[in-house]
Each structure stands twice: as C-alpha cells, then as structure tokens.
C-alpha cells in the first residue's frame, strides 16, 4: 500500500459504486465493483469476500489474482473458518499460519499474508473481507486496517438493506425463516432465495436466482392464493423494501393441505345438504299428509305412508351414520384382530339388509370356509355398502351374487351385479371420498359418494384389500380379501 493513498481516486471509485446502487444495481455486481474500488486503496494484490451461513462459508466475489477462488467453499469445520469467525474483527495473519486447503492454495500462488475484516450485522457475521499480499511484512498498518473496516461495514450495510444479498439465500438473517422468502428487483428477477423457498417450491437457489418468480407477484400489502401447475397451492404476500433500487420482498408458504381441507369441507357441506334434503322432504310430506288427512285416508294408505316414513327414516339414519363415520376418518379401535367365521358373518349381515335388496341376493358360501382375522362387527358395514351399491347401479329385478372363496393366505368374498358397470379408469377413483360416477344435474342415482370410501378404510384397517373391476357381460364385481387365520 502506498504511504499516502490516493483519496481522490478512492472517493471517485466508491462514488461510482454508490451510483450503481442508486440506479438499481444490487448483489454481486455492486459487491464486485466495491472490491475493485478497494484494491488500489489497500495496495493489495487481490481482494475476496466470503459469505457465511450456518453451514459454512463460500467465496462469492473477488478481484485481482483471487478471482479463481470464487465459488470455493469454506466448510464450518474448516480450521480457517473457525479462525475467521473468532478473535478481533480486523486482524492480520500469515497464510502459512492457517490450516485448510484454500489457505494452502493461496500460499502456493505466492501470497504470504492477509488482512481480514468481518462484516457484521446486529452482532451476526454475514461475511469476511480479505486483502491478500505477496510480502511477509507483519507490521500493523493502521490505514490499511481502518480502510478494511470501512469497506467491511459498507458490505454489512448492503446485507442490512437486502440489496441482492445474501447471494445464496442462506445467510444468517434469513436462513432461519420458516416461510419461503425471495427478494426481486424492479425487473422481477430473483435476487434472494432462502432455504425455506427451496423447501417450499423444490427450486434450488441456482435455479431461481436471476430468473423471474415461478408464480405471480401480488401488489404490495396484498395476499394471493395461487395454484402451481403441479397442483401445489401457495399463499403469497409482497411488500416494498425501503431504500433505492425498487426491491420487493416476497414471502410464501405451502397451503396445499389447507386448501384440500377447505375443499373437502365445502364438498362435505354440499353433499350433506343435498343428500339429507330428499329423505327429510319425503318424511315431512308423508307426516303432514297423515296429520292433515288422517280421517280421509284408508287404512291401507295410512300403513303405506307409515312404511315410507320408516324406510326414509332408515335411509336417513344410515346416511347420518356414514357421514359421521367419514368425518371421524374411520379410525380403528384398540381391539386386536380376532378370528371369526366369515361365512357365518356374511349370513348374519344379509339379515340386516332391506327386504327388497335381500330378496335379490344369491349366496354361494362354502360350509368349510376357513376363519379370517379382523373385526366381525365392521364386516356388516362392508357387506351392506357393497350390496347397496350393487343394488343402486343395477336393475331392480336383476340378481346380486355374493360368493365366498379362500386360498392359502386369504379368505375372500365377491359382490357381483349385472348393472351399468364401471369404467376401467374409474376403479380407483370410486374409492375416493364424495366421488360419484355421475355428477351435477346428470346424476341419475342417489348417494353421498361415501360408501366405497368407508369400505376401503375398514378393510385396510383389517390388513385386507378391496378392489373393483368390470364384469364380463356387463356389471361390476367388488372383491374383498382378508387374512385367514
């Protein structure tokens, strides 16, 4: 360093850096220009700046003979890293006194000593500025040290303004944020991308930096819910950053699960109101008829009205039970699986079916069917739902077959109808909650779309599985397999 630095040149060069900031430049271009302005004033062979994060450091900018080091990491466990983060904020050291591969490479290139100044922001070290020299002069130069401290403070100020820094989006200030955070410039290019942003979007800092945001940017102070092409939902907010450069800070979080819950809730309300309305309307209509016209009705009419009220009340009770069971997510009981006679359980469950449905059943249950492991009580629900579903989607005079079989590992039963059948692309969707083969005004069949959802949940909780397939000649086959004893 010259005995008397050229203050005019230093001020002029630094002024040019400030003009870059005022014109909207940020991040690495400004930092690199600052190093280029500082090198002549410090009389250094080269300058480098290391950005620190919780996982260690990385050289992000350099001037002079150290430009080859840009991108080189300094792991948190590296002795040189520990040395840089401790001790006085500004100090001088010989490179041969430092361990680590990077210090060795610098020494191999003819550099002997360096002055280090930490850039600190509110007590946090955001990085360190390094001036490197080829001589062995260990005398302390107060002007060099003061100049280094000044430039390190300037860099720390840039981090405080978040003017495109930290470069890798994982600096100590933003690394701990749970929400995704990005800073974009006036052209909409990403200048900062924190670790949570990587976690939320799956885009690395390298894929995001200096590119447009992968989602819309709301106006300052507004909140936007946006769905990405892969189905993920983000809740995005934005605000203006103080200072020159027209930078905007954007925060975002994944609300996919919340959107799904909101959608399920809205669908639950819609389906419930639709499905409850019909039996309630019929019950009220017949009850009003009995109340207002009891004397004028024949005994047959009264009995018929009471029968319809009873049928609709049973439908209503069953629907309410299914809705409540679905709302509680059909959690299994604490009771362990026990062996039971599947054939006997099927015969007993058939007796609980409505008479018109029961008369359509054709049972083929071998007398020597082996026992299965599970919950016999819940099997009644499974058979009821499958038979009701078969009856709903087939002609009222067509038979419904219930066939039980066994193999070396499982005991199974099939419920087969001769109805409208199921498309191959729908055999899995049919088990989704609230899904219907027909929807809207075109629905020709009643139902809440919960029966098969409940069947799968119950069967899987008993370590079994259930499937649907089209039946040869028309119709559908539902098959349940449970582990045998």
Coordinates of N, CA, C and O in Angstrom, one line a residue, residues 3 100 121 126 154 302 326 411:
X3 N 2.3 4.9 0.8 CA 2.3 5.5 2.1 C 1.1 6.5 2.3 O 0.5 6.6 3.4
X100 N -6.0 -25.7 6.2 CA -7.1 -25.8 5.3 C -6.6 -25.7 3.9 O -5.6 -25.1 3.6
X121 N -23.6 -7.7 11.2 CA -24.9 -7.0 11.1 C -25.6 -7.4 12.4 O -26.0 -8.6 12.5
X126 N -22.0 -11.8 8.7 CA -22.6 -12.2 7.4 C -21.5 -12.5 6.4 O -21.7 -13.2 5.4
X154 N -19.4 -1.2 4.9 CA -20.2 -0.9 3.7 C -20.9 -2.2 3.2 O -22.1 -2.2 2.9
X302 N -102.8 -45.3 5.2 CA -102.0 -44.9 6.4 C -100.8 -45.8 6.6 O -99.7 -45.4 6.9
X326 N -67.4 -41.0 8.3 CA -66.4 -40.4 7.4 C -65.7 -39.2 8.0 O -64.5 -39.1 7.9
X411 N -59.0 -65.1 2.9 CA -60.4 -65.5 2.7 C -61.1 -64.3 2.0 O -60.8 -63.2 2.4

